[in-house]
PDB file of C-alpha atoms and ligand atoms in Angstrom:
ATOM      1  CA  MET G   1      63.348 123.065  89.061  1.00 46.00           C
ATOM      2  CA  SER G   2      63.060 120.011  86.759  1.00 52.00           C
ATOM      3  CA  GLY G   3      64.869 116.608  87.232  1.00 72.00           C
ATOM      4  CA  LYS G   4      66.405 115.049  90.220  1.00 95.00           C
ATOM      5  CA  LEU G   5      67.712 117.169  93.117  1.00 97.00           C
ATOM      6  CA  VAL G   6      70.629 116.352  95.617  1.00 98.00           C
ATOM      7  CA  ILE G   7      71.381 118.091  98.804  1.00 98.00           C
ATOM      8  CA  GLY G   8      74.344 117.075 100.244  1.00 98.00           C
ATOM      9  CA  ASN G   9      73.648 117.964 104.644  1.00 98.00           C
ATOM     10  CA  TRP G  10      77.558 118.101 106.228  1.00 98.00           C
ATOM     11  CA  LYS G  11      75.616 118.509 109.709  1.00 98.00           C
ATOM     12  CA  MET G  12      78.240 119.540 111.949  1.00 98.00           C
ATOM     13  CA  HIS G  13      81.202 118.754 110.259  1.00 98.00           C
ATOM     14  CA  GLY G  14      84.052 121.132 108.592  1.00 98.00           C
ATOM     15  CA  SER G  15      86.652 123.660 108.829  1.00 98.00           C
ATOM     16  CA  LEU G  16      88.141 126.351 106.397  1.00 98.00           C
ATOM     17  CA  ALA G  17      90.773 124.026 105.228  1.00 98.00           C
ATOM     18  CA  SER G  18      88.709 120.904 104.687  1.00 98.00           C
ATOM     19  CA  ASN G  19      85.694 122.491 103.264  1.00 98.00           C
ATOM     20  CA  ARG G  20      87.985 124.041 100.647  1.00 98.00           C
ATOM     21  CA  ASN G  21      89.715 120.862  99.890  1.00 98.00           C
ATOM     22  CA  LEU G  22      86.192 119.061 100.140  1.00 98.00           C
ATOM     23  CA  VAL G  23      84.266 121.633  97.626  1.00 98.00           C
ATOM     24  CA  ARG G  24      87.067 121.885  95.428  1.00 98.00           C
ATOM     25  CA  GLY G  25      87.156 118.201  94.723  1.00 98.00           C
ATOM     26  CA  MET G  26      83.712 118.926  94.290  1.00 98.00           C
ATOM     27  CA  LEU G  27      83.646 121.364  91.443  1.00 98.00           C
ATOM     28  CA  GLU G  28      85.913 119.565  89.828  1.00 97.00           C
ATOM     29  CA  ASP G  29      83.777 116.919  89.256  1.00 96.00           C
ATOM     30  CA  TRP G  30      81.171 116.421  86.187  1.00 94.00           C
ATOM     31  CA  TRP G  31      78.448 114.979  88.034  1.00 96.00           C
ATOM     32  CA  ILE G  32      78.321 117.034  91.262  1.00 97.00           C
ATOM     33  CA  ASN G  33      79.234 120.114  89.810  1.00 96.00           C
ATOM     34  CA  ARG G  34      75.806 121.081  87.907  1.00 95.00           C
ATOM     35  CA  LYS G  35      72.395 122.267  88.335  1.00 95.00           C
ATOM     36  CA  GLY G  36      70.211 120.125  90.692  1.00 96.00           C
ATOM     37  CA  VAL G  37      72.892 119.748  93.612  1.00 98.00           C
ATOM     38  CA  ALA G  38      72.811 121.729  96.924  1.00 98.00           C
ATOM     39  CA  LEU G  39      75.173 121.808  99.666  1.00 98.00           C
ATOM     40  CA  ALA G  40      74.254 122.483 103.541  1.00 98.00           C
ATOM     41  CA  SER G  41      77.006 123.512 105.571  1.00 98.00           C
ATOM     42  CA  PRO G  42      77.426 124.978 109.228  1.00 98.00           C
ATOM     43  CA  HIS G  43      75.894 128.504 109.168  1.00 98.00           C
ATOM     44  CA  ILE G  44      79.266 129.716 110.530  1.00 98.00           C
ATOM     45  CA  TYR G  45      80.694 128.154 106.852  1.00 98.00           C
ATOM     46  CA  LEU G  46      77.700 129.693 104.543  1.00 98.00           C
ATOM     47  CA  LEU G  47      79.705 132.662 103.296  1.00 98.00           C
ATOM     48  CA  GLN G  48      82.559 130.484 102.511  1.00 98.00           C
ATOM     49  CA  LEU G  49      81.017 128.025 100.647  1.00 98.00           C
ATOM     50  CA  ALA G  50      79.406 131.056  98.787  1.00 98.00           C
ATOM     51  CA  ASP G  51      82.298 132.408  97.742  1.00 98.00           C
ATOM     52  CA  LEU G  52      83.876 129.036  96.438  1.00 98.00           C
ATOM     53  CA  LEU G  53      80.070 128.352  94.693  1.00 98.00           C
ATOM     54  CA  GLU G  54      80.453 131.225  93.356  1.00 96.00           C
ATOM     55  CA  TYR G  55      80.832 130.492  89.659  1.00 95.00           C
ATOM     56  CA  SER G  56      78.878 127.205  90.261  1.00 98.00           C
ATOM     57  CA  PRO G  57      75.665 126.069  89.570  1.00 98.00           C
ATOM     58  CA  VAL G  58      75.870 123.949  92.984  1.00 98.00           C
ATOM     59  CA  ALA G  59      73.184 125.756  95.138  1.00 98.00           C
ATOM     60  CA  LEU G  60      73.605 126.846  98.656  1.00 98.00           C
ATOM     61  CA  ALA G  61      71.365 125.780 101.254  1.00 98.00           C
ATOM     62  CA  ALA G  62      71.242 125.945 105.191  1.00 98.00           C
ATOM     63  CA  GLN G  63      70.361 123.672 107.929  1.00 98.00           C
ATOM     64  CA  ASP G  64      68.015 125.280 109.791  1.00 98.00           C
ATOM     65  CA  VAL G  65      66.289 128.464 110.417  1.00 98.00           C
ATOM     66  CA  SER G  66      65.243 131.060 113.320  1.00 98.00           C
ATOM     67  CA  SER G  67      62.232 131.091 114.549  1.00 97.00           C
ATOM     68  CA  PHE G  68      62.491 134.665 114.448  1.00 97.00           C
ATOM     69  CA  GLY G  69      61.801 136.295 111.534  1.00 94.00           C
ATOM     70  CA  ALA G  70      63.778 139.786 111.529  1.00 91.00           C
ATOM     71  CA  ASP G  71      66.258 141.017 113.208  1.00 95.00           C
ATOM     72  CA  GLY G  72      66.801 141.627 116.429  1.00 96.00           C
ATOM     73  CA  ALA G  73      67.927 140.852 120.292  1.00 98.00           C
ATOM     74  CA  TYR G  74      68.285 136.975 119.761  1.00 97.00           C
ATOM     75  CA  THR G  75      71.621 135.966 120.920  1.00 97.00           C
ATOM     76  CA  GLY G  76      73.055 133.794 118.322  1.00 96.00           C
ATOM     77  CA  GLU G  77      70.251 133.098 115.969  1.00 97.00           C
ATOM     78  CA  VAL G  78      70.607 133.947 112.206  1.00 98.00           C
ATOM     79  CA  SER G  79      66.992 134.845 110.531  1.00 98.00           C
ATOM     80  CA  ALA G  80      65.704 133.676 107.119  1.00 98.00           C
ATOM     81  CA  PRO G  81      66.546 137.103 105.493  1.00 98.00           C
ATOM     82  CA  MET G  82      70.050 136.498 106.370  1.00 98.00           C
ATOM     83  CA  LEU G  83      70.338 133.295 104.768  1.00 98.00           C
ATOM     84  CA  ALA G  84      68.545 134.672 101.731  1.00 98.00           C
ATOM     85  CA  ASP G  85      71.235 137.420 101.867  1.00 97.00           C
ATOM     86  CA  MET G  86      73.632 134.957 101.841  1.00 97.00           C
ATOM     87  CA  GLY G  87      72.577 133.119  98.694  1.00 97.00           C
ATOM     88  CA  CYS G  88      70.923 130.545 100.181  1.00 98.00           C
ATOM     89  CA  ARG G  89      68.445 128.815  97.458  1.00 98.00           C
ATOM     90  CA  TYR G  90      67.370 125.939 100.361  1.00 98.00           C
ATOM     91  CA  ALA G  91      66.754 125.861 104.203  1.00 98.00           C
ATOM     92  CA  LEU G  92      66.087 122.495 105.930  1.00 98.00           C
ATOM     93  CA  LEU G  93      63.738 122.988 108.458  1.00 98.00           C
ATOM     94  CA  GLY G  94      62.587 120.140 111.216  1.00 98.00           C
ATOM     95  CA  HIS G  95      65.440 117.991 110.299  1.00 98.00           C
ATOM     96  CA  SER G  96      65.419 114.849 113.073  1.00 97.00           C
ATOM     97  CA  GLU G  97      68.046 115.906 114.460  1.00 97.00           C
ATOM     98  CA  ARG G  98      66.527 118.916 115.603  1.00 98.00           C
ATOM     99  CA  ARG G  99      63.227 117.712 116.506  1.00 98.00           C
ATOM    100  CA  ASN G 100      64.628 115.433 118.531  1.00 96.00           C
ATOM    101  CA  TYR G 101      67.865 117.323 120.191  1.00 97.00           C
ATOM    102  CA  PHE G 102      66.255 120.769 120.360  1.00 97.00           C
ATOM    103  CA  LYS G 103      62.813 119.502 120.939  1.00 97.00           C
ATOM    104  CA  GLU G 104      61.416 121.252 117.690  1.00 98.00           C
ATOM    105  CA  ASP G 105      57.671 120.506 117.119  1.00 98.00           C
ATOM    106  CA  ASN G 106      54.885 121.764 114.320  1.00 98.00           C
ATOM    107  CA  ARG G 107      54.509 124.977 116.565  1.00 98.00           C
ATOM    108  CA  VAL G 108      57.858 125.923 116.452  1.00 98.00           C
ATOM    109  CA  LEU G 109      58.357 124.486 113.036  1.00 98.00           C
ATOM    110  CA  GLY G 110      55.502 126.241 111.497  1.00 98.00           C
ATOM    111  CA  VAL G 111      56.726 129.511 112.442  1.00 98.00           C
ATOM    112  CA  LYS G 112      60.010 128.858 111.181  1.00 98.00           C
ATOM    113  CA  LEU G 113      58.090 127.563 108.020  1.00 98.00           C
ATOM    114  CA  ARG G 114      56.234 130.991 107.563  1.00 97.00           C
ATOM    115  CA  ASN G 115      59.587 133.317 107.848  1.00 97.00           C
ATOM    116  CA  THR G 116      61.256 131.136 105.446  1.00 98.00           C
ATOM    117  CA  LEU G 117      58.212 131.538 102.887  1.00 98.00           C
ATOM    118  CA  ALA G 118      58.501 135.518 103.556  1.00 97.00           C
ATOM    119  CA  THR G 119      61.931 135.303 101.768  1.00 97.00           C
ATOM    120  CA  ALA G 120      63.099 133.640  98.495  1.00 97.00           C
ATOM    121  CA  VAL G 121      64.706 130.952 100.162  1.00 98.00           C
ATOM    122  CA  THR G 122      62.960 127.430  99.561  1.00 98.00           C
ATOM    123  CA  PRO G 123      62.232 125.148 102.591  1.00 98.00           C
ATOM    124  CA  VAL G 124      62.695 121.734 102.461  1.00 98.00           C
ATOM    125  CA  LEU G 125      60.352 120.294 105.572  1.00 98.00           C
ATOM    126  CA  CYS G 126      62.132 116.929 106.820  1.00 98.00           C
ATOM    127  CA  VAL G 127      59.853 114.596 108.235  1.00 98.00           C
ATOM    128  CA  GLY G 128      60.043 110.864 109.241  1.00 98.00           C
ATOM    129  CA  GLU G 129      58.755 108.304 111.783  1.00 97.00           C
ATOM    130  CA  THR G 130      60.600 106.769 114.215  1.00 96.00           C
ATOM    131  CA  LEU G 131      61.049 102.575 114.468  1.00 93.00           C
ATOM    132  CA  GLN G 132      58.579 102.513 117.107  1.00 94.00           C
ATOM    133  CA  GLU G 133      55.801 104.613 115.105  1.00 95.00           C
ATOM    134  CA  ARG G 134      56.542 102.041 112.215  1.00 94.00           C
ATOM    135  CA  GLU G 135      56.658  99.065 113.888  1.00 93.00           C
ATOM    136  CA  SER G 136      52.885 100.354 115.181  1.00 95.00           C
ATOM    137  CA  GLY G 137      51.904 100.375 111.948  1.00 95.00           C
ATOM    138  CA  CYS G 138      50.901 104.373 112.495  1.00 97.00           C
ATOM    139  CA  HIS G 139      53.710 105.890 110.224  1.00 96.00           C
ATOM    140  CA  LEU G 140      51.595 106.992 107.931  1.00 97.00           C
ATOM    141  CA  GLN G 141      49.619 109.230 110.412  1.00 97.00           C
ATOM    142  CA  VAL G 142      52.564 110.113 111.932  1.00 98.00           C
ATOM    143  CA  ILE G 143      53.900 111.693 108.624  1.00 98.00           C
ATOM    144  CA  GLU G 144      50.525 113.490 108.042  1.00 98.00           C
ATOM    145  CA  GLN G 145      50.564 115.203 111.465  1.00 98.00           C
ATOM    146  CA  GLN G 146      54.267 116.280 110.290  1.00 98.00           C
ATOM    147  CA  LEU G 147      52.880 117.867 107.065  1.00 98.00           C
ATOM    148  CA  GLU G 148      49.930 119.612 109.223  1.00 98.00           C
ATOM    149  CA  ILE G 149      52.027 122.599 109.160  1.00 98.00           C
ATOM    150  CA  ALA G 150      52.393 123.298 105.258  1.00 97.00           C
ATOM    151  CA  ALA G 151      48.739 122.590 104.755  1.00 97.00           C
ATOM    152  CA  GLY G 152      46.779 125.518 102.819  1.00 96.00           C
ATOM    153  CA  LEU G 153      49.949 126.481 101.101  1.00 96.00           C
ATOM    154  CA  GLU G 154      50.747 127.040  97.296  1.00 94.00           C
ATOM    155  CA  ALA G 155      51.823 123.259  96.032  1.00 92.00           C
ATOM    156  CA  GLY G 156      55.446 122.825  95.377  1.00 90.00           C
ATOM    157  CA  ARG G 157      56.263 126.147  97.475  1.00 92.00           C
ATOM    158  CA  VAL G 158      57.342 123.970 100.189  1.00 97.00           C
ATOM    159  CA  MET G 159      59.976 120.787  99.150  1.00 97.00           C
ATOM    160  CA  ILE G 160      59.374 117.683 101.321  1.00 98.00           C
ATOM    161  CA  ALA G 161      62.093 115.504 102.669  1.00 98.00           C
ATOM    162  CA  TYR G 162      61.098 112.261 103.544  1.00 98.00           C
ATOM    163  CA  GLU G 163      63.793 110.590 106.142  1.00 97.00           C
ATOM    164  CA  PRO G 164      62.952 107.730 108.321  1.00 97.00           C
ATOM    165  CA  VAL G 165      64.561 108.332 111.752  1.00 96.00           C
ATOM    166  CA  TRP G 166      65.546 104.913 111.971  1.00 93.00           C
ATOM    167  CA  ALA G 167      67.769 105.165 108.736  1.00 93.00           C
ATOM    168  CA  ILE G 168      69.559 108.080 109.260  1.00 91.00           C
ATOM    169  CA  GLY G 169      72.874 108.021 109.816  1.00 85.00           C
ATOM    170  CA  THR G 170      72.319 103.792 111.098  1.00 87.00           C
ATOM    171  CA  GLY G 171      73.334 102.284 107.681  1.00 83.00           C
ATOM    172  CA  LYS G 172      69.615 100.983 107.300  1.00 84.00           C
ATOM    173  CA  VAL G 173      67.531 102.381 104.613  1.00 85.00           C
ATOM    174  CA  ALA G 174      63.922 101.857 103.596  1.00 91.00           C
ATOM    175  CA  THR G 175      62.942  99.167 101.395  1.00 96.00           C
ATOM    176  CA  LEU G 176      61.902 100.535  98.252  1.00 97.00           C
ATOM    177  CA  ALA G 177      58.427  99.533  98.845  1.00 97.00           C
ATOM    178  CA  GLN G 178      58.194 101.497 101.703  1.00 97.00           C
ATOM    179  CA  ILE G 179      59.846 104.417 100.335  1.00 97.00           C
ATOM    180  CA  ARG G 180      57.350 104.189  97.366  1.00 97.00           C
ATOM    181  CA  GLU G 181      54.034 104.021  99.859  1.00 97.00           C
ATOM    182  CA  MET G 182      55.392 107.156 102.018  1.00 98.00           C
ATOM    183  CA  HIS G 183      56.292 109.082  98.943  1.00 98.00           C
ATOM    184  CA  ASP G 184      52.956 108.344  97.314  1.00 97.00           C
ATOM    185  CA  SER G 185      51.442 108.976 100.469  1.00 97.00           C
ATOM    186  CA  ILE G 186      53.267 112.677 101.030  1.00 97.00           C
ATOM    187  CA  LYS G 187      52.138 113.644  97.543  1.00 96.00           C
ATOM    188  CA  ALA G 188      48.191 112.148  97.712  1.00 96.00           C
ATOM    189  CA  TRP G 189      48.383 114.339 101.336  1.00 97.00           C
ATOM    190  CA  CYS G 190      49.695 117.373  99.206  1.00 96.00           C
ATOM    191  CA  LEU G 191      47.154 117.223  96.452  1.00 94.00           C
ATOM    192  CA  GLN G 192      44.312 117.130  99.353  1.00 95.00           C
ATOM    193  CA  ASN G 193      45.401 119.678 101.605  1.00 97.00           C
ATOM    194  CA  GLN G 194      47.734 121.911  99.308  1.00 96.00           C
ATOM    195  CA  LYS G 195      46.023 124.748  96.869  1.00 95.00           C
ATOM    196  CA  GLY G 196      47.220 124.773  92.991  1.00 88.00           C
ATOM    197  CA  SER G 197      48.363 121.630  90.693  1.00 82.00           C
ATOM    198  CA  ALA G 198      52.081 122.707  90.720  1.00 88.00           C
ATOM    199  CA  LYS G 199      54.434 119.700  90.806  1.00 91.00           C
ATOM    200  CA  ILE G 200      55.130 118.308  94.370  1.00 94.00           C
ATOM    201  CA  HIS G 201      58.708 117.483  95.213  1.00 96.00           C
ATOM    202  CA  VAL G 202      59.664 114.785  97.814  1.00 98.00           C
ATOM    203  CA  LEU G 203      63.136 113.865  98.395  1.00 98.00           C
ATOM    204  CA  TYR G 204      64.183 110.798 100.257  1.00 97.00           C
ATOM    205  CA  GLY G 205      66.851 110.412 102.951  1.00 97.00           C
ATOM    206  CA  GLY G 206      68.417 108.044 105.165  1.00 95.00           C
ATOM    207  CA  SER G 207      71.562 105.948 104.049  1.00 94.00           C
ATOM    208  CA  VAL G 208      71.600 107.138 100.659  1.00 96.00           C
ATOM    209  CA  LYS G 209      75.176 106.051  99.907  1.00 96.00           C
ATOM    210  CA  ALA G 210      76.558 105.383  96.057  1.00 97.00           C
ATOM    211  CA  ASP G 211      75.237 101.517  95.829  1.00 96.00           C
ATOM    212  CA  ASN G 212      71.924 102.326  96.597  1.00 96.00           C
ATOM    213  CA  ALA G 213      71.130 105.782  95.182  1.00 97.00           C
ATOM    214  CA  GLU G 214      70.020 104.606  91.410  1.00 96.00           C
ATOM    215  CA  ALA G 215      67.642 102.028  92.990  1.00 97.00           C
ATOM    216  CA  ILE G 216      66.183 104.839  95.681  1.00 97.00           C
ATOM    217  CA  LEU G 217      66.177 107.517  92.953  1.00 97.00           C
ATOM    218  CA  SER G 218      64.555 105.368  90.068  1.00 96.00           C
ATOM    219  CA  ILE G 219      61.275 105.262  92.036  1.00 96.00           C
ATOM    220  CA  ASP G 220      58.570 107.840  89.891  1.00 95.00           C
ATOM    221  CA  SER G 221      57.815 109.518  93.285  1.00 96.00           C
ATOM    222  CA  VAL G 222      61.460 110.176  94.325  1.00 97.00           C
ATOM    223  CA  ASP G 223      62.171 113.492  93.446  1.00 97.00           C
ATOM    224  CA  GLY G 224      65.711 113.401  94.773  1.00 98.00           C
ATOM    225  CA  ALA G 225      67.979 112.496  97.984  1.00 98.00           C
ATOM    226  CA  LEU G 226      68.703 114.487 101.129  1.00 98.00           C
ATOM    227  CA  VAL G 227      72.311 112.800 102.018  1.00 98.00           C
ATOM    228  CA  GLY G 228      74.581 113.398 105.173  1.00 97.00           C
ATOM    229  CA  GLY G 229      77.173 111.092 105.586  1.00 96.00           C
ATOM    230  CA  ALA G 230      78.083 110.257 102.114  1.00 98.00           C
ATOM    231  CA  SER G 231      77.905 113.970 101.146  1.00 98.00           C
ATOM    232  CA  LEU G 232      81.369 114.187 103.000  1.00 98.00           C
ATOM    233  CA  ASP G 233      82.959 112.143 100.314  1.00 98.00           C
ATOM    234  CA  VAL G 234      84.016 113.302  96.534  1.00 98.00           C
ATOM    235  CA  GLY G 235      83.698 110.013  95.082  1.00 98.00           C
ATOM    236  CA  SER G 236      80.577 108.445  97.185  1.00 98.00           C
ATOM    237  CA  PHE G 237      78.513 112.015  96.514  1.00 98.00           C
ATOM    238  CA  ALA G 238      79.180 111.837  92.951  1.00 98.00           C
ATOM    239  CA  MET G 239      78.070 108.468  92.527  1.00 97.00           C
ATOM    240  CA  ILE G 240      74.789 109.793  93.896  1.00 98.00           C
ATOM    241  CA  CYS G 241      74.651 112.581  91.652  1.00 97.00           C
ATOM    242  CA  GLN G 242      75.567 110.545  88.681  1.00 96.00           C
ATOM    243  CA  ALA G 243      72.321 108.414  89.598  1.00 95.00           C
ATOM    244  CA  ALA G 244      69.972 111.300  89.974  1.00 95.00           C
ATOM    245  CA  ASP G 245      71.174 112.887  87.021  1.00 90.00           C
ATOM    246  CA  LYS G 246      70.823 109.631  84.426  1.00 82.00           C
ATOM    247  CA  LEU G 247      67.476 109.377  85.990  1.00 68.00           C
ATOM    248  CA  VAL G 248      66.135 112.795  84.921  1.00 63.00           C
TER     249      VAL G 248
HETATM  250  P1  PGA B 301      72.541 109.753 106.231  1.00 68.74           P
HETATM  251  O1  PGA B 301      71.981 111.431 106.676  1.00 68.74           O
HETATM  252  O2  PGA B 301      72.705 110.160 104.800  1.00 68.74           O
HETATM  253  O3  PGA B 301      74.072 110.090 106.879  1.00 68.74           O
HETATM  254  O4  PGA B 301      71.842 108.851 106.954  1.00 68.74           O
HETATM  255  C1  PGA B 301      70.893 112.156 106.101  1.00 68.74           C
HETATM  256  C2  PGA B 301      70.348 113.020 106.850  1.00 68.74           C
HETATM  257  O5  PGA B 301      70.295 113.270 107.979  1.00 68.74           O
HETATM  258  O6  PGA B 301      69.811 113.814 106.001  1.00 68.74           O
END
């Protein structure tokens, strides 16, 4: 992949009718309907999105992957091979809402990561520190611990999304200096702990909006954005995608 990637994370939002309107609106927009843009809908709507995006370069993404790798008696679960079958190019792993509400830790996320890597789906490992961790000055170490499950892998095989927990859905954005420091630190960690020299992609997420996207995406070590709230509005999402496209 070249250029900056924008992934819209819809979280648990949507309905058949509202998704259809939203995606149709997006496909009419020049800045959104292009390579380098992906949409992560709830699992139940992936088939609908796959259908709506059939002739579009916009990619499909999943919000989570089961820790069970193959078919079996796991009621309610959706496996990585199923996501691949559905045409997902990316899958989010370890979003802070999953870490928080579902108590996902490195043990389970390591399994999810390996299951995803066994398919053609690219994992997007989300990492981020809480406000308390930042204020106590241990934010860099916290992120390194969360990255531990990606040690030893080929560089570039796993995408990283840095999302400070205190910036998600709060309207508070990390400062450009904070983002730069963390992205540089993540890239340095990958260089030291992963194999090969392929480009490492690190996205930023946490209250990315139309009015701050350009400043955030203009940071060299920011390779794209993971966008929650603003991805549910065509106009806002288009402005973010435009900023990403301009800064390639
Ligand atoms: P937000 O969410 O853009 O609404 O802050 C980002 C995310 O959780 O991925």
